[in-house]
Short mmCIF file of C-alpha atoms in Angstrom, two decimals:
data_model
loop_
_atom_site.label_atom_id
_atom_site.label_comp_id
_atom_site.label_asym_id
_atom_site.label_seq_id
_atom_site.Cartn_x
_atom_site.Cartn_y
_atom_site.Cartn_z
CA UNK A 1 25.28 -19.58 41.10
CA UNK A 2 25.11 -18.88 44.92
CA UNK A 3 28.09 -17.20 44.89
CA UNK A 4 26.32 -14.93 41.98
CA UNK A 5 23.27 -14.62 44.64
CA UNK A 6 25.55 -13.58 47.60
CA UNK A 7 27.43 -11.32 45.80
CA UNK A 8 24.20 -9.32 45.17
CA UNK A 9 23.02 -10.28 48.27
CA UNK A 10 26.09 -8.37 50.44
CA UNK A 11 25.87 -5.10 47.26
CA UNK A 12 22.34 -4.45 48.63
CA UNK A 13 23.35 -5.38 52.25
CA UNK A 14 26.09 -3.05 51.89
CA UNK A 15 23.86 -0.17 50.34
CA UNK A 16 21.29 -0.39 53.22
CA UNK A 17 23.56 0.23 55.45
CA UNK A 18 25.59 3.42 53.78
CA UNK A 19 21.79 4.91 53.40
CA UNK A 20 20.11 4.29 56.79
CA UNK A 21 23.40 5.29 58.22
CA UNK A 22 23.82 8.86 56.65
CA UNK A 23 26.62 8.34 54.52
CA UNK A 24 24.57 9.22 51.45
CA UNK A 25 24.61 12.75 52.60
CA UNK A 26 27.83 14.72 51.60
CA UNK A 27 27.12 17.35 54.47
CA UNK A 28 28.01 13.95 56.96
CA UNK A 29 31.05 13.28 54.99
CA UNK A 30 32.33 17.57 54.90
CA UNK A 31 31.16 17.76 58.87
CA UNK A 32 33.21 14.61 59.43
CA UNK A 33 36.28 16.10 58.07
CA UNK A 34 35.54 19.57 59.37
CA UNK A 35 37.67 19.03 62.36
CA UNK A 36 38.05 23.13 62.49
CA UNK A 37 34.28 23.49 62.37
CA UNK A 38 31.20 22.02 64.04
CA UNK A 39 32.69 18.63 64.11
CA UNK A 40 30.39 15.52 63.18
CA UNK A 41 31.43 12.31 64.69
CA UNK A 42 28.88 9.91 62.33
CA UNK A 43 31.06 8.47 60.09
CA UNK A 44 33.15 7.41 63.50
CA UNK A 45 30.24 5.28 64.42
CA UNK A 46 29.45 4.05 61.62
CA UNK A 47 33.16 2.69 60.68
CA UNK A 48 33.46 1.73 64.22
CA UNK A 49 29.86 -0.59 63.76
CA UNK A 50 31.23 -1.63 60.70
CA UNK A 51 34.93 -2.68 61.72
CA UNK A 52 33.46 -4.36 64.55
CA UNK A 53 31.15 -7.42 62.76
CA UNK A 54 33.61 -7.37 60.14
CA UNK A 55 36.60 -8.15 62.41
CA UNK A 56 34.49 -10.79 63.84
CA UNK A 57 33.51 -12.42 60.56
CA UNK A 58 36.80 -11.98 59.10
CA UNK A 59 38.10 -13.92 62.46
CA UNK A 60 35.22 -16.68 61.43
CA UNK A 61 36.48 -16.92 58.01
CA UNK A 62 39.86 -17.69 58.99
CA UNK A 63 38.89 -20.67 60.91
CA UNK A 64 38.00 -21.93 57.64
CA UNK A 65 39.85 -23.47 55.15
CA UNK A 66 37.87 -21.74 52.01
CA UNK A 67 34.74 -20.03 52.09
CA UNK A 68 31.47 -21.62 51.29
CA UNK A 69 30.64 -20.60 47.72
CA UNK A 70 34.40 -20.38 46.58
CA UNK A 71 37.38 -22.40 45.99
CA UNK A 72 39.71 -20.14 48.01
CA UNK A 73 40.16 -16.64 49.73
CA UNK A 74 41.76 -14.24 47.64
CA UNK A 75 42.99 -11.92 49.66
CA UNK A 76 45.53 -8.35 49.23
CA UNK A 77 49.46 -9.79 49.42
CA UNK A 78 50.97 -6.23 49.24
CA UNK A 79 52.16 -5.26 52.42
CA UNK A 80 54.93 -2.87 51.28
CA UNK A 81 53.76 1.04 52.42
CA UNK A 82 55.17 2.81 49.06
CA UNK A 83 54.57 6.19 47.38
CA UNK A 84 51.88 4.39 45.35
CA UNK A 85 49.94 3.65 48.31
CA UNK A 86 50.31 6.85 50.23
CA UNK A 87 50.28 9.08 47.57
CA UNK A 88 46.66 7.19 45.88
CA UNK A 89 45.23 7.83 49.58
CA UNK A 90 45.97 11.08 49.56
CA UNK A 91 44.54 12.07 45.97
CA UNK A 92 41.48 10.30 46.90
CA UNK A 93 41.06 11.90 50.33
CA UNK A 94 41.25 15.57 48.56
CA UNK A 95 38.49 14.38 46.34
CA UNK A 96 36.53 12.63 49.34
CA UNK A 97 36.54 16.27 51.22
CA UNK A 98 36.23 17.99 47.75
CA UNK A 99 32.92 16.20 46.85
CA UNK A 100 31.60 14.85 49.49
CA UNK A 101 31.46 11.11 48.06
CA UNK A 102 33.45 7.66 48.44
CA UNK A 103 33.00 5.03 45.50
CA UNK A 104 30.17 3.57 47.34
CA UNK A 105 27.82 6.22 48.60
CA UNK A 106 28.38 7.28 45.09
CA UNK A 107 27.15 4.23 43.54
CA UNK A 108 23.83 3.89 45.73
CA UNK A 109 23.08 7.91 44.62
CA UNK A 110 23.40 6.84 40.94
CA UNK A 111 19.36 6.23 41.37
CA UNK A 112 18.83 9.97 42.22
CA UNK A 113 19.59 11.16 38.79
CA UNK A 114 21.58 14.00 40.23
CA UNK A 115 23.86 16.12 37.89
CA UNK A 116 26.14 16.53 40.08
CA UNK A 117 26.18 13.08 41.53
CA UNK A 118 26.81 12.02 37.72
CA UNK A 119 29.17 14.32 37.15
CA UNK A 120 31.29 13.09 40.56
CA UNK A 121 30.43 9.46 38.62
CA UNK A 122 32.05 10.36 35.16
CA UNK A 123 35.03 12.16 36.80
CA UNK A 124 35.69 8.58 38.29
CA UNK A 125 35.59 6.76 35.53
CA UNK A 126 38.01 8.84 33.89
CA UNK A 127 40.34 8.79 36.60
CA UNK A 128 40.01 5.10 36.69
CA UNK A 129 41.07 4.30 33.22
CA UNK A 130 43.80 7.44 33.28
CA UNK A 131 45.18 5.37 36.23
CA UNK A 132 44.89 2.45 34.65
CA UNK A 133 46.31 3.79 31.41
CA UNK A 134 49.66 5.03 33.18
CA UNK A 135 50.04 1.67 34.90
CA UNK A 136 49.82 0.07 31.53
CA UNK A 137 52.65 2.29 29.88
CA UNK A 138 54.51 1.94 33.17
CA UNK A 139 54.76 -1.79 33.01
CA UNK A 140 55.42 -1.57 29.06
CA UNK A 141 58.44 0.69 29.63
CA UNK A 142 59.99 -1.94 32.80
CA UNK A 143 59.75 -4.96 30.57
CA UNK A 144 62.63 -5.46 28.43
CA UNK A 145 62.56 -4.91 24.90
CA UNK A 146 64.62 -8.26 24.02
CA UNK B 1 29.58 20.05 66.98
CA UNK B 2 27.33 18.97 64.56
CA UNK B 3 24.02 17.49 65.77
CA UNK B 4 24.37 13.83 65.50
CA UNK B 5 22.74 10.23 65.66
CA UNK B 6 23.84 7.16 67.02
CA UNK B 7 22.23 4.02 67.28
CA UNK B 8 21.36 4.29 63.15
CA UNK B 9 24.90 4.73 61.97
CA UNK B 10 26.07 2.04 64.59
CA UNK B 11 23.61 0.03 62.81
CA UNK B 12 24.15 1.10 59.19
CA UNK B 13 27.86 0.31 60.02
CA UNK B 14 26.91 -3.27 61.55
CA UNK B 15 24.93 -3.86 58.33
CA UNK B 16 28.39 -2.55 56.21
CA UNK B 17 30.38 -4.74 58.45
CA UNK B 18 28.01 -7.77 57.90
CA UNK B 19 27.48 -6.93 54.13
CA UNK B 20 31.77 -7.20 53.93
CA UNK B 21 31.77 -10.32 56.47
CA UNK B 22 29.07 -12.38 53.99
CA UNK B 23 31.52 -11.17 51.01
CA UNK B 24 34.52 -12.59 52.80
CA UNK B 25 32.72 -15.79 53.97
CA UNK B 26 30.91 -16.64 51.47
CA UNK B 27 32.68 -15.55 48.31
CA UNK B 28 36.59 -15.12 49.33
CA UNK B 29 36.35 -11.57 48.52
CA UNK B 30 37.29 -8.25 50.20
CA UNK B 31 34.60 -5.87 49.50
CA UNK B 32 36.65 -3.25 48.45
CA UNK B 33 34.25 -0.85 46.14
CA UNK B 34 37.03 1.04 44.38
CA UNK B 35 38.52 -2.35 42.78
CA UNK B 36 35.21 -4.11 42.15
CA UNK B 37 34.07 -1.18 40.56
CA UNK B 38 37.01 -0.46 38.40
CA UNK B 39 37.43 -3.76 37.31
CA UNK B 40 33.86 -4.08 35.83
CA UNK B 41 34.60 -0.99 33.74
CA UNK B 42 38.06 -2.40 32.61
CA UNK B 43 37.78 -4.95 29.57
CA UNK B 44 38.98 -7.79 31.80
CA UNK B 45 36.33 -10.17 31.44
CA UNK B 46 37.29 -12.90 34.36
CA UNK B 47 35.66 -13.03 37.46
CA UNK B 48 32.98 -10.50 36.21
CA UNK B 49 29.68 -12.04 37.36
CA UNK B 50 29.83 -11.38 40.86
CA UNK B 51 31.60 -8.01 40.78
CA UNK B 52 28.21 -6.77 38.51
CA UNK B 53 25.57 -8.23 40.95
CA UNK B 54 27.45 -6.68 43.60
CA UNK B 55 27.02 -3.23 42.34
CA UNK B 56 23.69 -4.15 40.80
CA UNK B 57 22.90 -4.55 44.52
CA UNK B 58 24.62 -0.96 45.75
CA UNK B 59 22.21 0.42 43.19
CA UNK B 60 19.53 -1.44 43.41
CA UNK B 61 19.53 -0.59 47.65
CA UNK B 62 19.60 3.42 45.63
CA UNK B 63 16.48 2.47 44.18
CA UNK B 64 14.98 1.18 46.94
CA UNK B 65 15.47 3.99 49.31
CA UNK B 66 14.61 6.35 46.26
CA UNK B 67 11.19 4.57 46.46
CA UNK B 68 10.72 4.47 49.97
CA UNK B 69 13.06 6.66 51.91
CA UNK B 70 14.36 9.78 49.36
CA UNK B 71 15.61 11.58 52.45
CA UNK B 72 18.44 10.14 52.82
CA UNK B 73 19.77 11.60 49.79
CA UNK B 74 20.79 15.57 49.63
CA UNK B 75 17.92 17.85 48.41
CA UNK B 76 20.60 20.27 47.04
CA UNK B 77 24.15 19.97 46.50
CA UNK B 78 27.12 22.72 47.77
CA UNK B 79 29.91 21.88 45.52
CA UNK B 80 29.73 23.35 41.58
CA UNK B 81 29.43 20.96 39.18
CA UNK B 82 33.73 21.88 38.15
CA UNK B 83 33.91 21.19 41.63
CA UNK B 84 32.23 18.07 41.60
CA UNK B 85 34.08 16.53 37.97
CA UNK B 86 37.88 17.16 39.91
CA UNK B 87 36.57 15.72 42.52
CA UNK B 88 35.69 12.25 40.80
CA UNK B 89 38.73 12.57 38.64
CA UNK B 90 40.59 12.56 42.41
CA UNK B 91 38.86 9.97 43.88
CA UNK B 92 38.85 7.44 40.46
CA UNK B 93 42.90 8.09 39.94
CA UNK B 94 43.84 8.10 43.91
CA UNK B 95 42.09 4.63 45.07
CA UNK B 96 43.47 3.13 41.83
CA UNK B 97 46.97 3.81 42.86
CA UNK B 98 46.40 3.37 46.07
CA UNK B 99 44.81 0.28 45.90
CA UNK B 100 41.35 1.41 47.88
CA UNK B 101 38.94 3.57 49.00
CA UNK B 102 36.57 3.83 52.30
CA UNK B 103 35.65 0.53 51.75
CA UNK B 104 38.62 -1.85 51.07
CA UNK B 105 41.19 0.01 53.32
CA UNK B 106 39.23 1.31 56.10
CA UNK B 107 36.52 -1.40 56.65
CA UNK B 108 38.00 -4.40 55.46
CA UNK B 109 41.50 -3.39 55.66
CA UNK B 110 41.59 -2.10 59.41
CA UNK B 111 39.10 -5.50 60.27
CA UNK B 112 42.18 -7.69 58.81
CA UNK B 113 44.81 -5.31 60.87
CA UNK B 114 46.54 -4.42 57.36
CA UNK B 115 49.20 -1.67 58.12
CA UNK B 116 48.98 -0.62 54.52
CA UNK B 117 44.96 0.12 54.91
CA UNK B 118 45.90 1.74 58.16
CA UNK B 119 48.50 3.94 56.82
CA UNK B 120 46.07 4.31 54.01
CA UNK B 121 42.87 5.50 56.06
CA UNK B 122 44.75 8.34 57.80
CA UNK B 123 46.41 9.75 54.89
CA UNK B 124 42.63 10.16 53.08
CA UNK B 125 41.48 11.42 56.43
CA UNK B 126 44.32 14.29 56.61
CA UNK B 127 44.36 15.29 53.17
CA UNK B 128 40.35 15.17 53.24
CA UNK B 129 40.24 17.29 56.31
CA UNK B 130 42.90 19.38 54.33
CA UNK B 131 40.46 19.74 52.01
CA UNK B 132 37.43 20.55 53.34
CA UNK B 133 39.63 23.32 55.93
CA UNK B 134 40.50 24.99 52.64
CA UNK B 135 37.40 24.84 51.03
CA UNK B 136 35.35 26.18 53.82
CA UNK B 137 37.61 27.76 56.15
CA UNK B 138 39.88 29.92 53.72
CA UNK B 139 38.13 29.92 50.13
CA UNK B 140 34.49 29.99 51.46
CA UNK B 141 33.12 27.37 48.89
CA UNK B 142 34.09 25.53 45.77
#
């Protein structure tokens, strides 16, 4: 139950922050990337805020030996760089400068009602479960058949 | 350049930061929007609780600033709506293969000193900046 309430808690948290910061504007995420233009360094403060407290608390919840509303940490074991992981970051960035929107900006601008905002939203979707699709026939294709 | 703030997207970013840091601490979880997100649309039905209230809250922080604060939403939008569907299709398919978006690898990724989200982070920086060079610089809109 409190780790229902927290989760909710850090969503809204998290929204405030993309909002008051200007990353619900696309024209902050294009001027960001516009290195040949007029150059707009927002986004660099705003990860840089954000990197900062989250190092810290990240440090924090190390020192512990599970966090307070869970059992355990689950945290990313990949470390491998592979085509997968270079390749995904690259299709998204061309979308990110294409559009103007990350997966969460996009979510807090759901409330707008925008066309294109839902558009951006469907797109994702669909990309999601064509991703998740392939991976499925991938893995069906590596198991062995005996 | 671009005029710019400061102080409000140092804050904004603190508030990101501390929204990620609660997720972490409290939960065990990397707030990594791409993955929470697609796994509440998948039909996996474990662990779904949480990952809903936590984008019931990104919306629900929407609807709040819709309320109170519309401005910092665009007015119009300079991408076509064709535009605009490739674009999702790009961003939904590239942080499922590569395992994140803005969020996951370059918040919480770069605060845990992952090489992956590193490596991660500059390639959708590049090919964003790619991007946007071509569609302004050389096609003149999209």
């Amino acid at each position: 139950m409190k780790s229902n309430f927290s989760a909710l808690f850090a969503g809204l948290l998290f929204s405030i922050g993309l909002a008051i910061s200007g990353m619900t504007l696309p024209a902050r995420i294009f001027g960001f990337l516009d290195f040949a233009g007029r150059w707009d360094p927002t986004l660099l403060f705003v990860m840089g805020g954000a990197v900062v407290v989250n190092f810290g608390l990240f440090r924090l919840s190390r020192l512990r030996g599970a966090p307070l509303f869970h059992p355990k940490f689950v945290l990313p074991t990949r470390s491998r760089i592979d085509p997968a992981l270079v390749g995904g970051a690259a299709l998204f960035g061309a979308g990110w400068g294409l559009g103007g929107f990350c997966p969460g900006p996009l979510l807090v601008s759901v409330s707008t009602g925008a066309v294109p905002v839902l558009v951006l939203l469907a797109g994702v979707i669909a990309g999601i479960y064509a991703a998740d699709g392939l991976s499925a026939i991938g893995r069906s294709r590596l198991r062995p058949s005996d | 350049m671009a005029e710019f703030e400061v102080v409000l997207p140092l804050v904004g970013g603190a508030l990101i930061g501390l929204a990620a840091g609660l997720l972490m601490l409290l939960n065990g979880r990397v707030a990594g929007i791409s993955g929470i997100f697609a796994a509440l649309i998948s039909l996996r039905m474990e662990e779904r609780v949480w990952r809903v209230l936590f984008i019931a809250g990104l919306i629900a922080g929407g609807l709040i600033f819709m309320a109170a604060n519309p401005q910092v939403f665009p007015e119009r939008f300079e991408r076509s709506l064709p535009a605009m569907a490739i674009a999702g299709l790009l961003v939904g398919f590239g942080t499922r293969l590569g395992g994140g978006c803005t969020s996951g690898h370059g918040v919480c990724g770069i605060s845990r000193l992952s090489v992956r989200s590193i490596v991660a982070t500059l390639t959708f920086i590049l090919t964003g900046a790619i991007t946007v060079y071509v569609v302004s610089h050389v096609m003149g809109g999209a």
